[in-house]
Coordinates of C-alpha atoms (C1' of nucleotides) in Angstrom, one line a residue:
Chain A
M37 CA 15.2 -4.6 -31.5
A38 CA 12.8 -6.7 -28.9
D39 CA 10.7 -4.5 -27.0
H40 CA 12.4 -5.1 -23.6
K41 CA 15.5 -4.3 -25.1
K42 CA 14.4 -1.2 -26.1
R43 CA 12.6 -0.2 -22.9
F44 CA 16.1 -1.0 -21.5
E45 CA 18.3 1.3 -23.6
I46 CA 15.5 4.2 -22.6
I47 CA 15.5 3.9 -19.5
I48 CA 19.1 3.9 -19.2
Q49 CA 19.8 6.7 -21.4
K50 CA 17.2 8.5 -19.1
L51 CA 19.1 8.0 -15.8
R52 CA 22.7 8.9 -18.1
E53 CA 20.7 12.3 -19.0
N54 CA 19.7 12.8 -15.5
G55 CA 23.5 12.5 -14.5
Q56 CA 23.3 9.3 -12.5
K57 CA 25.9 6.4 -12.8
I58 CA 25.3 3.2 -14.2
T59 CA 25.9 0.6 -12.0
P60 CA 25.5 -3.6 -12.9
Q61 CA 23.2 -3.7 -9.8
R62 CA 21.1 -0.6 -11.5
M63 CA 21.4 -2.3 -14.9
A64 CA 20.2 -5.5 -13.3
I65 CA 17.6 -3.6 -11.8
V66 CA 16.3 -1.7 -14.9
K67 CA 16.7 -4.9 -17.0
I68 CA 14.1 -6.5 -14.8
L69 CA 11.4 -3.8 -15.1
A70 CA 12.1 -3.4 -18.8
K71 CA 11.1 -6.6 -19.0
S72 CA 8.4 -7.1 -16.2
T73 CA 5.5 -9.1 -18.0
G74 CA 4.8 -10.3 -14.7
H75 CA 4.4 -7.2 -13.1
P76 CA 7.0 -7.9 -10.6
S77 CA 7.1 -6.8 -6.6
V78 CA 10.0 -5.5 -4.9
E79 CA 11.0 -8.8 -3.5
D80 CA 10.2 -10.5 -6.9
I81 CA 12.9 -8.5 -8.2
H82 CA 15.5 -9.0 -5.1
D83 CA 15.0 -12.8 -5.5
E84 CA 15.6 -12.3 -9.1
I85 CA 18.7 -10.4 -9.0
K86 CA 20.3 -12.3 -6.5
K87 CA 21.0 -15.1 -8.3
D88 CA 23.7 -13.0 -10.3
F89 CA 24.3 -10.8 -7.4
P90 CA 24.3 -12.2 -4.0
T91 CA 25.1 -9.6 -1.7
M92 CA 22.2 -6.9 -3.4
S93 CA 20.7 -4.9 -0.7
L94 CA 16.6 -4.9 -0.7
A95 CA 17.5 -1.3 0.1
T96 CA 18.7 -0.8 -3.7
V97 CA 16.2 -2.2 -5.3
Y98 CA 13.7 0.6 -3.4
R99 CA 16.0 2.9 -4.4
N100 CA 16.6 2.8 -7.6
I101 CA 12.7 2.0 -7.7
V102 CA 12.3 5.2 -6.6
L103 CA 14.9 7.0 -9.2
I104 CA 13.2 5.5 -11.8
K105 CA 9.6 6.1 -10.7
S106 CA 10.7 10.2 -10.5
L107 CA 11.9 9.6 -14.3
G108 CA 8.4 8.5 -15.2
E109 CA 9.9 5.1 -16.3
V110 CA 7.8 2.6 -14.1
L111 CA 4.7 2.7 -13.5
E112 CA 3.5 1.3 -9.6
L113 CA 0.5 -0.3 -8.6
G114 CA -0.3 -0.2 -4.9
F115 CA -2.5 -2.5 -3.4
P116 CA -4.6 -2.9 0.2
D117 CA -2.2 -5.4 1.5
G118 CA 1.1 -4.1 1.0
R119 CA 2.7 -5.5 -2.0
N120 CA 3.7 -3.1 -4.6
R121 CA 3.9 -4.4 -8.2
Y122 CA 6.2 -2.4 -10.7
D123 CA 5.6 -2.0 -14.5
G124 CA 8.6 -0.6 -16.5
N125 CA 7.4 -1.8 -20.1
K126 CA 4.8 0.3 -20.4
P127 CA 5.0 3.0 -17.6
Y128 CA 1.8 4.8 -18.7
P129 CA -1.8 4.3 -17.4
H130 CA -3.0 1.4 -18.8
P131 CA -5.7 -0.9 -17.5
H132 CA -4.7 -4.0 -15.9
V133 CA -6.8 -7.3 -14.6
I134 CA -5.8 -9.1 -11.6
C135 CA -6.4 -12.3 -10.3
I136 CA -7.6 -12.4 -6.6
K137 CA -7.0 -15.7 -6.3
C138 CA -3.4 -16.3 -7.5
K139 CA -2.7 -12.8 -8.0
K140 CA -1.3 -12.9 -11.4
V141 CA -1.7 -8.8 -13.1
I142 CA -1.9 -8.7 -16.7
D143 CA -2.4 -6.0 -19.1
S144 CA -5.8 -5.3 -21.0
N145 CA -5.5 -3.9 -24.1
L146 CA -8.7 -1.1 -24.0
G147 CA -8.8 1.7 -25.6
S148 CA -7.6 5.1 -24.3
L149 CA -9.6 6.8 -21.1
D150 CA -9.4 10.1 -22.3
D151 CA -13.0 10.9 -22.9
L152 CA -13.8 10.0 -19.5
K153 CA -11.0 12.2 -18.3
D154 CA -12.5 15.0 -20.1
E155 CA -15.7 14.1 -18.5
V156 CA -14.2 13.8 -15.0
A157 CA -12.2 17.2 -15.7
V158 CA -15.4 19.1 -16.0
E159 CA -17.5 17.8 -13.4
T160 CA -14.8 18.2 -10.9
G161 CA -12.9 21.4 -11.7
F162 CA -9.8 19.1 -11.4
K163 CA -6.6 19.4 -13.5
I164 CA -6.3 15.6 -14.3
L165 CA -3.1 13.9 -14.8
N166 CA -2.8 10.7 -14.1
H167 CA -5.4 7.8 -13.6
R168 CA -5.7 4.1 -12.8
L169 CA -7.6 1.6 -14.0
D170 CA -7.9 -2.3 -12.2
F171 CA -10.5 -5.2 -13.0
F172 CA -10.4 -7.8 -10.4
G173 CA -11.7 -11.3 -10.9
I174 CA -10.4 -14.5 -11.3
C175 CA -8.3 -15.9 -14.1
S176 CA -9.3 -18.8 -16.6
N177 CA -6.8 -21.0 -14.6
C178 CA -7.7 -20.7 -11.0
M179 CA -11.5 -20.8 -12.2
A180 CA -10.7 -24.4 -13.8
E181 CA -8.8 -25.6 -10.4
K182 CA -12.2 -24.7 -8.1
V183 CA -12.7 -27.5 -5.9
Chain B
M835 CA -34.4 9.5 5.9
A836 CA -30.9 10.9 4.8
D837 CA -29.0 9.3 3.2
H838 CA -26.3 8.4 5.7
K839 CA -29.0 7.7 8.7
K840 CA -30.2 4.9 5.6
R841 CA -26.6 3.5 5.4
F842 CA -26.0 3.2 9.1
E843 CA -29.3 1.4 9.6
I844 CA -28.2 -1.3 6.7
I845 CA -24.8 -1.5 7.9
I846 CA -26.2 -2.4 11.6
Q847 CA -29.0 -4.3 10.0
K848 CA -26.0 -6.3 8.2
L849 CA -24.0 -7.0 11.3
R850 CA -27.0 -8.5 13.4
E851 CA -28.1 -10.8 10.7
N852 CA -24.9 -12.0 10.6
G853 CA -24.7 -12.7 14.2
Q854 CA -22.7 -9.9 15.6
K855 CA -22.8 -7.9 18.5
I856 CA -23.4 -4.6 18.0
T857 CA -21.5 -2.3 20.6
P858 CA -20.9 1.4 21.4
Q859 CA -17.7 1.1 19.8
R860 CA -19.1 -0.6 16.6
M861 CA -21.7 2.0 16.3
A862 CA -19.3 4.8 16.5
I863 CA -17.1 3.1 13.7
V864 CA -20.3 2.3 11.2
K865 CA -21.8 5.8 11.7
I866 CA -18.6 7.5 10.6
L867 CA -18.3 5.3 7.5
A868 CA -22.0 5.4 6.7
K869 CA -21.6 9.0 6.4
S870 CA -17.7 8.9 5.0
T871 CA -18.1 11.9 2.7
G872 CA -14.4 12.3 3.0
H873 CA -12.9 9.4 2.9
P874 CA -11.0 8.9 5.8
S875 CA -8.5 7.2 6.8
V876 CA -8.5 4.3 9.8
E877 CA -6.4 7.1 12.0
D878 CA -9.3 10.1 11.0
I879 CA -11.6 7.6 12.3
H880 CA -9.4 6.6 15.0
D881 CA -9.1 10.4 15.9
E882 CA -12.4 10.9 15.5
I883 CA -14.0 8.7 18.0
K884 CA -11.4 9.4 20.5
K885 CA -13.3 12.5 21.3
D886 CA -16.6 10.1 22.1
F887 CA -14.7 7.2 23.7
P888 CA -11.2 8.0 25.0
T889 CA -9.9 4.5 25.4
M890 CA -10.9 3.5 21.8
S891 CA -7.8 1.5 20.6
L892 CA -6.9 1.1 17.2
A893 CA -7.4 -2.2 17.2
T894 CA -11.0 -2.1 17.5
V895 CA -11.5 0.2 14.3
Y896 CA -8.8 -2.0 12.1
R897 CA -11.0 -5.1 13.7
N898 CA -14.3 -3.4 12.5
I899 CA -13.5 -2.3 9.2
V900 CA -12.4 -6.0 8.3
L901 CA -15.6 -7.3 9.1
I902 CA -17.4 -5.0 7.4
K903 CA -15.6 -4.9 4.3
S904 CA -16.3 -8.6 5.0
L905 CA -19.9 -7.7 4.6
G906 CA -19.1 -6.0 1.3
E907 CA -20.5 -2.5 3.2
V908 CA -17.0 -0.5 3.2
L909 CA -15.1 0.3 0.0
E910 CA -11.1 0.1 0.6
L911 CA -9.1 2.6 -1.3
G912 CA -5.6 1.4 -0.9
F913 CA -2.7 3.6 -2.2
P914 CA 0.9 2.8 -2.4
D915 CA 2.2 5.3 0.1
G916 CA 0.2 2.9 2.7
R917 CA -2.2 5.1 4.0
N918 CA -5.7 3.2 3.1
R919 CA -9.4 4.9 3.0
Y920 CA -12.4 4.1 3.2
D921 CA -16.1 4.6 2.2
G922 CA -18.8 3.0 3.7
N923 CA -21.4 5.4 2.0
K924 CA -21.1 4.1 -1.6
P925 CA -19.6 0.5 -1.2
Y926 CA -19.6 -0.1 -4.6
P927 CA -17.1 0.4 -6.9
H928 CA -16.9 4.1 -8.4
P929 CA -14.6 6.3 -9.7
H930 CA -12.5 8.4 -7.1
V931 CA -11.1 12.1 -7.7
I932 CA -8.1 12.2 -5.9
C933 CA -6.1 15.5 -5.1
I934 CA -1.8 14.3 -5.5
K935 CA -0.8 17.8 -3.4
C936 CA -3.9 17.7 -0.5
K937 CA -4.9 14.1 -0.8
K938 CA -8.7 15.2 -0.9
V939 CA -10.6 11.9 -2.5
I940 CA -14.0 13.3 -3.9
D941 CA -16.4 10.7 -6.1
S942 CA -17.4 11.2 -9.6
N943 CA -20.4 10.9 -11.1
L944 CA -19.8 9.0 -14.5
G945 CA -21.9 6.9 -15.6
S946 CA -21.0 2.4 -15.2
L947 CA -18.4 1.0 -16.8
D948 CA -20.3 -2.4 -17.5
D949 CA -18.8 -2.0 -21.0
L950 CA -15.6 -2.2 -20.5
K951 CA -15.9 -5.0 -18.4
D952 CA -17.3 -6.9 -20.7
E953 CA -15.1 -6.3 -23.4
V954 CA -12.4 -7.1 -20.5
A955 CA -14.0 -10.0 -19.6
V956 CA -13.7 -11.1 -23.5
E957 CA -10.0 -10.0 -24.3
T958 CA -8.4 -11.9 -21.1
G959 CA -10.7 -14.7 -20.1
F960 CA -11.2 -13.7 -16.6
K961 CA -14.4 -13.6 -14.8
I962 CA -14.5 -10.0 -13.6
L963 CA -15.7 -9.1 -10.0
N964 CA -14.5 -6.1 -9.5
H965 CA -13.0 -3.0 -10.4
R966 CA -11.3 0.2 -9.4
L967 CA -11.0 3.6 -11.2
D968 CA -9.0 6.5 -9.8
F969 CA -8.2 9.5 -11.8
F970 CA -4.9 11.7 -9.9
G971 CA -4.5 15.6 -10.6
I972 CA -4.6 18.6 -8.7
C973 CA -7.8 20.2 -7.1
S974 CA -8.7 23.7 -8.0
N975 CA -8.3 24.7 -4.5
C976 CA -4.6 23.6 -4.4
M977 CA -4.3 24.8 -8.2
A978 CA -5.3 28.8 -7.1
E979 CA -3.0 28.3 -4.4
K980 CA 0.5 27.6 -5.9
V981 CA 3.1 29.9 -5.8
Chain C
dA851 C1' 46.6 4.0 -17.0
dT852 C1' 46.0 5.8 -12.7
dG853 C1' 44.0 9.1 -9.2
dT854 C1' 40.2 11.7 -7.2
dT855 C1' 36.0 12.7 -6.0
dA856 C1' 31.0 12.5 -5.1
dA857 C1' 27.4 9.1 -5.5
dA858 C1' 25.8 4.0 -5.3
dT859 C1' 26.0 -0.1 -2.4
dA860 C1' 25.5 -3.3 1.0
dA861 C1' 23.8 -4.3 6.4
dG862 C1' 21.3 -3.4 9.5
dA863 C1' 19.0 -0.2 12.1
dA864 C1' 14.5 2.9 12.1
dT865 C1' 10.1 3.8 11.2
dA866 C1' 5.1 3.2 10.1
dA867 C1' 0.5 0.8 9.1
dT868 C1' -1.3 -3.4 9.7
dT869 C1' -2.2 -7.7 12.8
dA870 C1' -1.8 -11.0 16.5
dT871 C1' -2.2 -11.9 21.8
dC872 C1' -4.2 -12.1 25.7
dA873 C1' -6.4 -10.1 29.9
dT874 C1' -10.6 -8.1 30.9
dT875 C1' -15.2 -6.2 30.2
dT876 C1' -19.7 -6.8 27.9
dA877 C1' -23.5 -7.6 24.8
dA878 C1' -27.5 -11.0 23.7
dT879 C1' -30.0 -14.6 25.3
dA880 C1' -32.1 -17.4 28.9
Chain D
dT1359 C1' -30.2 -11.1 37.0
dA1360 C1' -26.5 -14.9 35.4
dT1361 C1' -24.1 -17.5 31.8
dT1362 C1' -21.2 -17.0 27.8
dA1363 C1' -19.2 -15.8 23.5
dA1364 C1' -17.5 -12.2 22.0
dA1365 C1' -15.9 -7.9 21.4
dT1366 C1' -12.5 -4.6 23.1
dG1367 C1' -7.8 -2.1 25.0
dA1368 C1' -3.1 -2.3 25.4
dT1369 C1' 0.7 -3.8 23.6
dA1370 C1' 3.9 -7.1 21.6
dA1371 C1' 5.0 -8.7 16.8
dT1372 C1' 4.9 -8.5 12.1
dT1373 C1' 6.1 -6.6 7.6
dA1374 C1' 6.6 -3.5 3.5
dT1375 C1' 9.8 0.4 3.3
dT1376 C1' 13.1 4.1 4.7
dC1377 C1' 17.4 6.0 6.7
dT1378 C1' 22.0 5.4 8.3
dT1379 C1' 26.8 4.5 7.9
dA1380 C1' 30.8 2.7 6.8
dT1381 C1' 32.8 1.2 2.5
dT1382 C1' 33.0 0.6 -2.5
dT1383 C1' 32.8 2.1 -7.4
dA1384 C1' 31.7 4.3 -11.4
dA1385 C1' 32.8 8.9 -13.9
dC1386 C1' 35.8 11.9 -15.1
dA1387 C1' 40.4 14.7 -15.4
dT1388 C1' 45.0 14.4 -15.5

DNA sequence: ATGTTAAATAAGAATAATTATCATTTAATA
DNA sequence: TATTAAATGATAATTATTCTTATTTAACAT
């Protein structure tokens, strides 16, 4: 089964287990999050779904993301300019590489930061639960386009 | 000279070099950013300065942060919940450790991520300019307070 | 199959952080 | 001290997100 199909099933299953109803709108949102290779914003998701559900409300997208986030099945990437983006395909912390020109967000396949995490825990006395690592730069496309 | 005094002078000097006026309000903001051990939010800064300048406008704080950011002399830490925080003492990327209970933000003294950066550049074809590494967890104080 | 009910949705109002506007004030320079 | 472009203060505008409420509907029991 394709990766995003599997993720879709996992998230739907988890929703069921938590007594949530499976509505068509909810399924549409989960479907996009399960793929989410492009790290869509709430508006991206809303626009995409409006093709099938012209009455889909933005509030519904927000509500469902909060819900799915609370189940640990989507990763939220917040940015200072207030355009959060989401990854429901790999909901665990992993490095992202972000183009500051075209705003593309891609995944990196770097190894884990467990060693660093342990160092930080010892150094600070924190119980570390989570982390986030982003690299910012310019992608090869945007580099080629520079005038 | 104390660390934050030095930072203050550096930032003021850079403002001068760029033809910016040195106003009392601007100095007050730079002074707080130069210290900024607590990684203050815009509101924190505004509240602090209002003690000396009761008429200080929020807009002035925002404007000056944008300006100082454009000079590369303050690091902006954006969070999904829309409460950005600032570090003008160490304006270059460095790991932060954030308590998810009391929202405290402290610095970590981990070594550099230059090796990782190079790996990512090779892997993705990006020109990497910047990065951000945050660890989220619970600080020892909050851990002790749990009921 | 159908009725019941608590939860979900749609639409739009409310909120909160940030940015823009514009009249007034002021730092820098002559 | 006068001049002038830039900075400030006050507030309106904007934008992302959350809240509210009437309506609809998925899930379950009959």
